[in-house]
Short mmCIF file of C-alpha atoms in Angstrom, two decimals:
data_model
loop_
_atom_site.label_atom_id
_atom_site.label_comp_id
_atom_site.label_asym_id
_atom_site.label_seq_id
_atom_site.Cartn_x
_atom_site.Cartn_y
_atom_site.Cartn_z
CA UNK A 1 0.00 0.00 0.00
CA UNK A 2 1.06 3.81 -0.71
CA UNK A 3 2.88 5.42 1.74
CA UNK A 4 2.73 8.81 0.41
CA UNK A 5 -0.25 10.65 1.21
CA UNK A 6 -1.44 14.81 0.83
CA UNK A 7 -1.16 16.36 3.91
CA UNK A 8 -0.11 14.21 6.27
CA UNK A 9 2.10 10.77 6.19
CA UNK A 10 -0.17 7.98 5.33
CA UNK A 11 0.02 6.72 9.29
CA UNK A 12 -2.20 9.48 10.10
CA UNK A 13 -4.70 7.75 7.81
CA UNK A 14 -4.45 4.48 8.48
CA UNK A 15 -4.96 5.68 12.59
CA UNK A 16 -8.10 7.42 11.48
CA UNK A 17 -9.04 4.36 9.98
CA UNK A 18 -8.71 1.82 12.85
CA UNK A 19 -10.55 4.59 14.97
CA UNK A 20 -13.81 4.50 13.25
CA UNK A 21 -13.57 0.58 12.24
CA UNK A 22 -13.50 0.51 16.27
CA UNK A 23 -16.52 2.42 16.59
CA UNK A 24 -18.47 0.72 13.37
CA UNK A 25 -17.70 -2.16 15.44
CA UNK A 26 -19.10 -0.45 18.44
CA UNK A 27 -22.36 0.54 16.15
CA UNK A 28 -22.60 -2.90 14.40
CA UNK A 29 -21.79 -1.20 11.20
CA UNK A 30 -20.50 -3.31 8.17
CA UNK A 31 -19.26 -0.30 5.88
CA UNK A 32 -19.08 3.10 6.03
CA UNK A 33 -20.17 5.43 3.07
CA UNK A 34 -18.78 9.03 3.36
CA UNK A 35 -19.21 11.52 0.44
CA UNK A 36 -18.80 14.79 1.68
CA UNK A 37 -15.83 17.01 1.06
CA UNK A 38 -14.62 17.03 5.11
CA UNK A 39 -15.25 12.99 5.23
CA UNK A 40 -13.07 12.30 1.84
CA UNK A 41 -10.41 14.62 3.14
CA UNK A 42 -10.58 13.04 6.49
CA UNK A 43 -9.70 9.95 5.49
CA UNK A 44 -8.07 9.53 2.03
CA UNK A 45 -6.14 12.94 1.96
CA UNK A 46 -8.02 13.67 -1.11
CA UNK A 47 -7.72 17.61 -0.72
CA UNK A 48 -8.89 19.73 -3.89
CA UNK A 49 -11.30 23.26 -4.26
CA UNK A 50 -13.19 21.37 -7.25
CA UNK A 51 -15.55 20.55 -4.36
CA UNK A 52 -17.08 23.64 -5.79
CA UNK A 53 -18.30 21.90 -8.59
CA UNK A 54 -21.51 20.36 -7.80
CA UNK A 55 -21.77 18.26 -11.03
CA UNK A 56 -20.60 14.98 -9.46
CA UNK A 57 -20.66 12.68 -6.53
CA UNK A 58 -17.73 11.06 -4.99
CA UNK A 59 -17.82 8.48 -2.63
CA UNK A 60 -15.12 6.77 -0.10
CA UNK A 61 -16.23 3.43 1.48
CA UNK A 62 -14.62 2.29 4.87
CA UNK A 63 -15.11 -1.43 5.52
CA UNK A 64 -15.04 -2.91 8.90
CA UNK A 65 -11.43 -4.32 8.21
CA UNK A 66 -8.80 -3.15 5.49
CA UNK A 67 -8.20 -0.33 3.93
CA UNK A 68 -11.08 2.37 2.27
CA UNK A 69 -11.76 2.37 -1.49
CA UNK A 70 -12.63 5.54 -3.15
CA UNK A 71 -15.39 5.46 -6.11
CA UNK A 72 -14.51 8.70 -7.71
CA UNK A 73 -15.06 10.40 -11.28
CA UNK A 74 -12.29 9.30 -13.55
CA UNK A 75 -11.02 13.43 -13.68
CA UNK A 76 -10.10 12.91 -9.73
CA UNK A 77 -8.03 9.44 -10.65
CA UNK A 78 -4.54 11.14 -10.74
CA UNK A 79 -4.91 13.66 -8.11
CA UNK A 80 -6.36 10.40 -5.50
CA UNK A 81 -3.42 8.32 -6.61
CA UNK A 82 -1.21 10.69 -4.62
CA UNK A 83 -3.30 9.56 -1.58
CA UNK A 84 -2.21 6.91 0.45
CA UNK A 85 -5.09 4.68 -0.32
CA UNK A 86 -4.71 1.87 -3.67
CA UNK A 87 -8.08 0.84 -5.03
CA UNK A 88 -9.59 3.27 -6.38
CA UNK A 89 -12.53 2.40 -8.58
CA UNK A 90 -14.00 5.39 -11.46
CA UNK A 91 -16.26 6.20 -14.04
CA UNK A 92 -16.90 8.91 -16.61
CA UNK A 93 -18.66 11.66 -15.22
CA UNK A 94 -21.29 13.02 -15.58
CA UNK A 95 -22.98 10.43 -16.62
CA UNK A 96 -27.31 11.15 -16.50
CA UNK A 97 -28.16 7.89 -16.46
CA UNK A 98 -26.00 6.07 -14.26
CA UNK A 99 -23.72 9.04 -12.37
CA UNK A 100 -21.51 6.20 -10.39
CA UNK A 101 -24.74 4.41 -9.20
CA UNK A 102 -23.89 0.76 -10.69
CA UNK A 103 -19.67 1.43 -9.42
CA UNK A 104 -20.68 2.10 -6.06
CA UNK A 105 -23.49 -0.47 -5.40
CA UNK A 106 -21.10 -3.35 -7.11
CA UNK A 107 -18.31 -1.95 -4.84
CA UNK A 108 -20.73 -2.20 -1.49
CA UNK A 109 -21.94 -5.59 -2.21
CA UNK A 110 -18.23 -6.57 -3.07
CA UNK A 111 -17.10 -5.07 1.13
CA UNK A 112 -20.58 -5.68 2.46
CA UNK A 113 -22.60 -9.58 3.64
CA UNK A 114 -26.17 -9.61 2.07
CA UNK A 115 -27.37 -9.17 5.82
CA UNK A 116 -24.67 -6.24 6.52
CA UNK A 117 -25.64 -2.14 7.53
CA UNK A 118 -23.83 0.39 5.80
CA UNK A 119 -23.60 3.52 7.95
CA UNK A 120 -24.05 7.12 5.98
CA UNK A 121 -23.96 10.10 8.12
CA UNK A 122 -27.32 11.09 8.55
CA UNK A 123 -28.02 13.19 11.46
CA UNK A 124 -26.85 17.26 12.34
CA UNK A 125 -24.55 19.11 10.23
CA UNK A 126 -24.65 16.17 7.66
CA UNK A 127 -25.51 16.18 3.91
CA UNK A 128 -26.36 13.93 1.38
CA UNK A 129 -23.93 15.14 -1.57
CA UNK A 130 -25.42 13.01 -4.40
CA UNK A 131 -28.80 12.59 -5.88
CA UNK A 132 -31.42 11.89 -3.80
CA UNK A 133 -33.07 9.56 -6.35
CA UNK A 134 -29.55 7.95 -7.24
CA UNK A 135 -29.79 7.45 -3.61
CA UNK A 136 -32.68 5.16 -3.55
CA UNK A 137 -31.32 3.64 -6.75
CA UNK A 138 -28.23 2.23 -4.60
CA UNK A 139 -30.36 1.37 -1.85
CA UNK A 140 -32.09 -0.71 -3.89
CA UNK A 141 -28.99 -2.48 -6.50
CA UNK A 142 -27.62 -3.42 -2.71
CA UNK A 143 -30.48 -5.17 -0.98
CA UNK A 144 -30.78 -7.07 1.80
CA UNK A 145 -27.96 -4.91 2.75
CA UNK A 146 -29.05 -1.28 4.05
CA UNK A 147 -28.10 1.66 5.16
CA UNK A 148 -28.30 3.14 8.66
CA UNK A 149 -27.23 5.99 10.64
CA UNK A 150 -23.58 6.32 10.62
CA UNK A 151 -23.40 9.69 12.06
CA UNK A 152 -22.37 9.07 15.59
CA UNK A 153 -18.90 6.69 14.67
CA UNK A 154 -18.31 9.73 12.41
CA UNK A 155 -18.98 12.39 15.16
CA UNK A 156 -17.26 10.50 17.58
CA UNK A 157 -13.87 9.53 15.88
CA UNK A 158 -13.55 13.01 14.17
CA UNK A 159 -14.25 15.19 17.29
CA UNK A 160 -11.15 14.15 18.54
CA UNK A 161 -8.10 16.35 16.49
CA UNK A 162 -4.55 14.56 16.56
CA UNK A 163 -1.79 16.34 17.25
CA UNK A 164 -0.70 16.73 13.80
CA UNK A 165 -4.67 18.22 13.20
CA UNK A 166 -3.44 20.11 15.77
CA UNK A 167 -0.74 21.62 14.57
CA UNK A 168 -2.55 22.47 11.14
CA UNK A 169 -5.36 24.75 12.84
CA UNK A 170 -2.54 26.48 15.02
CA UNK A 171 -1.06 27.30 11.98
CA UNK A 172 -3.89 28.50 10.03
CA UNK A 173 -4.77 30.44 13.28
CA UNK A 174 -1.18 32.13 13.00
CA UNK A 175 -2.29 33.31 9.50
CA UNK A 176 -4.85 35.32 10.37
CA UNK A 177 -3.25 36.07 13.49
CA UNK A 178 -0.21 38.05 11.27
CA UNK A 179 -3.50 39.50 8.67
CA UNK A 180 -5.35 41.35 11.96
CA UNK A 181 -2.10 42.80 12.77
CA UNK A 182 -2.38 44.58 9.34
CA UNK A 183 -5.97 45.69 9.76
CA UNK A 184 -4.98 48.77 11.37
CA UNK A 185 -2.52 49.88 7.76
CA UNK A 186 -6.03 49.82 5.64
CA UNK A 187 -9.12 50.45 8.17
CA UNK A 188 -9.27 53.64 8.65
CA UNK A 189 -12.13 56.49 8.62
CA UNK A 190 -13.37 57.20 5.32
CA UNK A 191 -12.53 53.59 3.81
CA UNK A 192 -15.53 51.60 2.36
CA UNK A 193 -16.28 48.60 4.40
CA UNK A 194 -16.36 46.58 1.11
CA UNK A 195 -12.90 47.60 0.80
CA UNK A 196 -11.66 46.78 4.22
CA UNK A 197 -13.13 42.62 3.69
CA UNK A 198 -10.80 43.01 -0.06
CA UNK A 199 -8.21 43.87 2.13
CA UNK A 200 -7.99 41.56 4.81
CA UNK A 201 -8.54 39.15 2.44
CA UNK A 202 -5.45 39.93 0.71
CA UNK A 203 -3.65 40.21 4.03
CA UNK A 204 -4.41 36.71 4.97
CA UNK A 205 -3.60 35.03 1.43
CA UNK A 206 -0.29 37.34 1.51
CA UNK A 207 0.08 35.80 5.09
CA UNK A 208 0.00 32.38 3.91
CA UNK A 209 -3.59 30.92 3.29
CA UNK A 210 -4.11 28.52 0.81
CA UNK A 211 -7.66 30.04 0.30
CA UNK A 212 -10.25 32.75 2.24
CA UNK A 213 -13.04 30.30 2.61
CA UNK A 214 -15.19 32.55 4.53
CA UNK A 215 -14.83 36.44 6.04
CA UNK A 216 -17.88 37.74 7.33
CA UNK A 217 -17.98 41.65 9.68
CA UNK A 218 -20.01 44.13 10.19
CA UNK A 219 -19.24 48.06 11.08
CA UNK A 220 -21.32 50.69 12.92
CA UNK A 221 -21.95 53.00 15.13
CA UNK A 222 -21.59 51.82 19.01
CA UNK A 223 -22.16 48.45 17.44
CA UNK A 224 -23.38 46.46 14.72
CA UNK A 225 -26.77 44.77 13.87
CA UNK A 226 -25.06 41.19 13.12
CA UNK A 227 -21.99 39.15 11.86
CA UNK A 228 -23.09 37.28 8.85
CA UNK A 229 -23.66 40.27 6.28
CA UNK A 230 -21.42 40.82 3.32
CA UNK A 231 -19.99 44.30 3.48
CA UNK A 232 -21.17 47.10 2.06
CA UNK A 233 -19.93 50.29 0.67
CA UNK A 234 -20.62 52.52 3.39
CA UNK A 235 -17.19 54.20 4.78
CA UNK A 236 -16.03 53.71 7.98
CA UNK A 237 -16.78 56.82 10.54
CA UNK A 238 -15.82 58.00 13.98
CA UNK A 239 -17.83 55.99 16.21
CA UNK A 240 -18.09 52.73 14.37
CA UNK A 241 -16.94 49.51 16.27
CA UNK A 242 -15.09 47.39 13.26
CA UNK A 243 -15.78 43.67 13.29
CA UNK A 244 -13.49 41.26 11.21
CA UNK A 245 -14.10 37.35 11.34
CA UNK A 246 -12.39 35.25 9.17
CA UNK A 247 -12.45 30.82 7.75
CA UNK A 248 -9.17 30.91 6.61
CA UNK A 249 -8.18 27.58 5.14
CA UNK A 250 -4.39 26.05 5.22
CA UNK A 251 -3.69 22.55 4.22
CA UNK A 252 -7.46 21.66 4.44
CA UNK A 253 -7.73 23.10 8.08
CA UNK A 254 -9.67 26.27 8.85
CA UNK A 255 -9.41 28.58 11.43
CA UNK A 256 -12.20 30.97 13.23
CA UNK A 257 -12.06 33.60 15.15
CA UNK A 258 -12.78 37.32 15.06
CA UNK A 259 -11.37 41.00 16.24
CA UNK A 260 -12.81 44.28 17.00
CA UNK A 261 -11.55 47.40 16.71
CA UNK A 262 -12.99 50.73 17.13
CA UNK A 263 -12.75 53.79 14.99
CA UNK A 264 -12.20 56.92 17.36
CA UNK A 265 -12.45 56.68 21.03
CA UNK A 266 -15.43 54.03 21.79
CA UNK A 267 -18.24 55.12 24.34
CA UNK A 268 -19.09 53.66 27.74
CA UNK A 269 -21.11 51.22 26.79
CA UNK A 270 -19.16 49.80 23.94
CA UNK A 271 -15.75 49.57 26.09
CA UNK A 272 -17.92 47.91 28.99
CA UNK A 273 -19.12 45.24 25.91
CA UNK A 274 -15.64 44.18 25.13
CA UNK A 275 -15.35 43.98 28.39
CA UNK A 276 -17.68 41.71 29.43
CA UNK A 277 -16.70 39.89 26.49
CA UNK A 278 -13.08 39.61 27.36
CA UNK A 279 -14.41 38.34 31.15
CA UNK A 280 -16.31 35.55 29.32
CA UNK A 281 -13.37 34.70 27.54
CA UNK A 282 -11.28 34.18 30.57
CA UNK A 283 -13.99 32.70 32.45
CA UNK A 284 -14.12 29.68 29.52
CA UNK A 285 -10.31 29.61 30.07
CA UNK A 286 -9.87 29.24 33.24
CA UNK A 287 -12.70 26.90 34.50
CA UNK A 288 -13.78 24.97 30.43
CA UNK A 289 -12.43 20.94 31.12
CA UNK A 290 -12.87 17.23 29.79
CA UNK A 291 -16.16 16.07 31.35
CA UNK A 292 -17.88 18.88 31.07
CA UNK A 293 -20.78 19.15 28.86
CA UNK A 294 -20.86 21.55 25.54
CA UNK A 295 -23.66 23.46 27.57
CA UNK A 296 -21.46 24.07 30.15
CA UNK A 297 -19.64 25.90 28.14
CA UNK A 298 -21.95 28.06 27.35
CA UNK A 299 -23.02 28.48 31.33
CA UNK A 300 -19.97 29.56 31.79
CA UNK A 301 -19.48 32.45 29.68
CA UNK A 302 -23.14 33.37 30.06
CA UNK A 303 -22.72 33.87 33.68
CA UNK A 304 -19.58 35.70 33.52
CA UNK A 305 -21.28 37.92 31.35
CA UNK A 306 -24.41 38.68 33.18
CA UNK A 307 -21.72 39.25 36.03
CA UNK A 308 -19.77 42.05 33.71
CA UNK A 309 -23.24 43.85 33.86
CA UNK A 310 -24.19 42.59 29.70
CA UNK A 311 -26.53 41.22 28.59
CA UNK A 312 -25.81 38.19 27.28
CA UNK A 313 -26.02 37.24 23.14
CA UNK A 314 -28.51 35.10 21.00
CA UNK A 315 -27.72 32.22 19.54
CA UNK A 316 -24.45 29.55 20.43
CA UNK A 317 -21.51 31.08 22.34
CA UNK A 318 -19.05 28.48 20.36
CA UNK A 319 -18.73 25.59 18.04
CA UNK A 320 -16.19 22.68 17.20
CA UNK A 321 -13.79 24.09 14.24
CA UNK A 322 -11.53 21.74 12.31
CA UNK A 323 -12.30 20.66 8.34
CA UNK A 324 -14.71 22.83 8.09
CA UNK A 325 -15.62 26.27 9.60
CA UNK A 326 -18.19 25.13 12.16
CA UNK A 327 -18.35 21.44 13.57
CA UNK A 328 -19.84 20.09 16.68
CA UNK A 329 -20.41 20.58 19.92
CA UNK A 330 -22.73 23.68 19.68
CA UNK A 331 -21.93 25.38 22.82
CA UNK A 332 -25.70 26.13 24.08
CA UNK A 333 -27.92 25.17 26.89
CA UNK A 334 -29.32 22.45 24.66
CA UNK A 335 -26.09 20.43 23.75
CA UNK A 336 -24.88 17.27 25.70
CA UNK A 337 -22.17 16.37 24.43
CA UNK A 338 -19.47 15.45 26.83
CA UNK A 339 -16.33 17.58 26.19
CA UNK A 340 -13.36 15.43 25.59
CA UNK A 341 -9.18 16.42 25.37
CA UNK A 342 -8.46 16.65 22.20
CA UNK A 343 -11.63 18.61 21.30
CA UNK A 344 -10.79 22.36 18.74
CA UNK A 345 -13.52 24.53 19.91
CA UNK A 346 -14.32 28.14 19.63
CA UNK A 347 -15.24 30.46 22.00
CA UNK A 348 -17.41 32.81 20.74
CA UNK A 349 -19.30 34.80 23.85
CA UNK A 350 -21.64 37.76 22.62
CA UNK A 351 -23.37 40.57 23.93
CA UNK A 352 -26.66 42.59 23.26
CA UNK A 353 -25.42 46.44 23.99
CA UNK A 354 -29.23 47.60 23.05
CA UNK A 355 -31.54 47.23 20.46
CA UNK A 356 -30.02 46.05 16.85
CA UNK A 357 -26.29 46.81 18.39
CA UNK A 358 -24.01 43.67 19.58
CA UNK A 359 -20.64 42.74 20.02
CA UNK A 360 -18.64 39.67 19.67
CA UNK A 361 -15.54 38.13 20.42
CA UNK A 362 -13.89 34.71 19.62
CA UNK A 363 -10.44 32.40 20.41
CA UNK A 364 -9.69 29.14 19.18
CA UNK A 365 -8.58 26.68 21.86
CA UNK A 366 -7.71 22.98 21.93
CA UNK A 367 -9.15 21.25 25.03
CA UNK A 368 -6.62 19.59 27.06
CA UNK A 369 -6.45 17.21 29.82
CA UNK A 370 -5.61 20.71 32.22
CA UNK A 371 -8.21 22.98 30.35
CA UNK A 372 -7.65 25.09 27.50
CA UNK A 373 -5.22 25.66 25.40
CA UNK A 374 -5.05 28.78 23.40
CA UNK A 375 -4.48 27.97 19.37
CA UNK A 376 -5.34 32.10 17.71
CA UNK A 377 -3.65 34.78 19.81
CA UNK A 378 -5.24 35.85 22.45
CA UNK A 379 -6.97 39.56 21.90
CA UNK A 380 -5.83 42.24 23.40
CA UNK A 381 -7.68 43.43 26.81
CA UNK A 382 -8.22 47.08 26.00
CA UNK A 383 -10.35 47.29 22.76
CA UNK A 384 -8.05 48.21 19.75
CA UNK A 385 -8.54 52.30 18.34
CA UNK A 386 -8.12 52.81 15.18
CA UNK A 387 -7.29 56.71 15.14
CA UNK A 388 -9.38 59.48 12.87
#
């Protein structure tokens, strides 16, 4: 078998492959069929943007012992033949009538007993990235055999980051780390907030990102409405609180975090926001282990901001980050999931400063056996001025 691989040596690989063989086992699963773009990265090495193109499925299969087997489109043949992984099974695509259906049913029933479950990862934050009706076609070619619900040995095996995942994210973290040191040589009063996103997106590739996946911010006075908006062409003022937040991507691994800065002196009740969010932040530090649940996390930084005198944000106060820019746990009163060491979270506390104004603040942390461990640099106390 190969021992080159993209990425990472093919040990890494073969380690993520035992791991969720173990859990199949656990889950009485005979197969595992993984199609999206995170899953095929995660454990072939297969790392490409032509994701992007929705015209064609691709499909890895993990059996419960041995090595996977991709069923790709024949363009991806060369670039998977760098992976560490040897059969590799394609046809011409698109193809209308038969887009990999008859490959991938033939290669199930080849891995898979007539009596045998096939796990597919069907539950949150999971897609279906082929044909719903090509789908059922499959289901159908491979009976007895069917599938089930593989999300949880997915979930459970790729929670857990290695050290050389690791590594990755605190690198891609030091990317954008070096591109908000530059925000202060373009933001500046008077420069369109469309302008300041083309900017910092050029400061991050310059800093070493493989691609901007995702920046998102927001800009205005005492505050801003929300964090999802493209910009806009409005110029920065005096007054405005600046809010950069970026899914910079290097070697398949994103990073997520955000900044604030504000333009002019900021009032009262802007400086009191960041810092209430900056108490939050420490609070999740200091007092965030293994054991706890994800909605403890969100506890925590909830009560240290209703302590700070805030009012705490909508929504989740953090996320799992890794392959892509948000995985689980959700950090809200809702989630359950047991925090483990090993786990790349976010921490991502928010406050309401009044009506349609709010301010945010995230780190990137891996969760160790001690507590957290900071992976982005951690923001400054005093809010950052950008001078008029």
């Amino acid at each position: 078998m190969p021992d080159r691989s993209q990425v990472f040596p093919a040990e890494e690989f073969r380690r993520r492959t035992r791991a969720l063989q173990a859990e199949m086992a656990t889950g009485g699963l005979d197969a595992l069929l993984l199609m999206s773009p995170a899953d095929v990265f995660y454990t072939t090495g297969f790392l490409t943007r032509f994701w992007e193109s929705p015209a064609r499925p691709w499909f890895v299969v993990v059996p419960a012992s041995g090595d996977p087997l991709a069923v790709i489109p024949t363009i991806g043949a060369d670039l998977m033949g760098r992976c560490w992984i040897a059969d590799i099974r394609t046809w011409q695509a698109p193809d209308p009538s038969n887009d990999g259906v008859s490959l991938l049913a033939g290669a199930l029933a080849d891995l898979v007993p007539p009596q045998g479950r096939i796990g597919v990862p069907m539950g949150p934050e999971t897609h279906l990235r082929m044909p719903l009706a090509d789908f059922m076609r499959v289901q159908d070619r491979i009976a007895p055999r069917v599938f089930v619900d593989g999300t949880s040995a997915v979930l459970r095996v790729r929670e857990i980051k290695s050290e050389a995942e690791i590594a990755k994210i605190r690198t891609t973290c030091g990317v954008a780390d070096a591109a908000y040191e530059q925000v202060t040589d373009f933001a500046r009063c008077g420069v369109p907030l469309s302008q300041v996103f083309r900017d910092f997106q050029i400061a991050l590739l310059a800093a070493g990102a493989d691609w901007v996946s995702y920046v998102a911010g927001a800009a205005g006075p005492g505050g801003y409405g929300d964090v999802i908006s493209p910009s806009d062409d409005r110029a920065l003022q005096a007054g405005d609180v600046l809010m950069l937040d970026t899914g910079a991507v290097k070697d398949g691994y994103f990073c997520d975090f955000d900044r604030n800065f504000a333009i002019g002196p900021p009032p009262d009740d802007v400086r009191c926001a960041h810092d209430a969010l900056h108490a939050a932040t420490d609070a999740a530090l200091s007092t965030l282990r293994p054991g706890m649940q994800a909605r403890d996390g969100h506890r925590i930084m909830a009560e240290a901001i209703t302590r700070a005198g805030s009012v705490v944000g909508r929504g989740r106060l953090g996320h799992g980050l890794g392959l892509t820019l948000t995985e689980w746990p959700s950090l809200t009163p809702l989630d359950t999931t047991t925090l483990r060491a090993g786990m790349v979270l976010t921490l991502e506390p928010g406050v309401e400063i009044a009506a349609g104004r709010i301010m945010v603040h995230e780190e990137n942390i891996v969760l160790r056996a001690e507590g957290p461990e900071l992976l982005s640099r951690r923001a400054p106390a005093q809010l950052p001025v950008i001078g008029t």
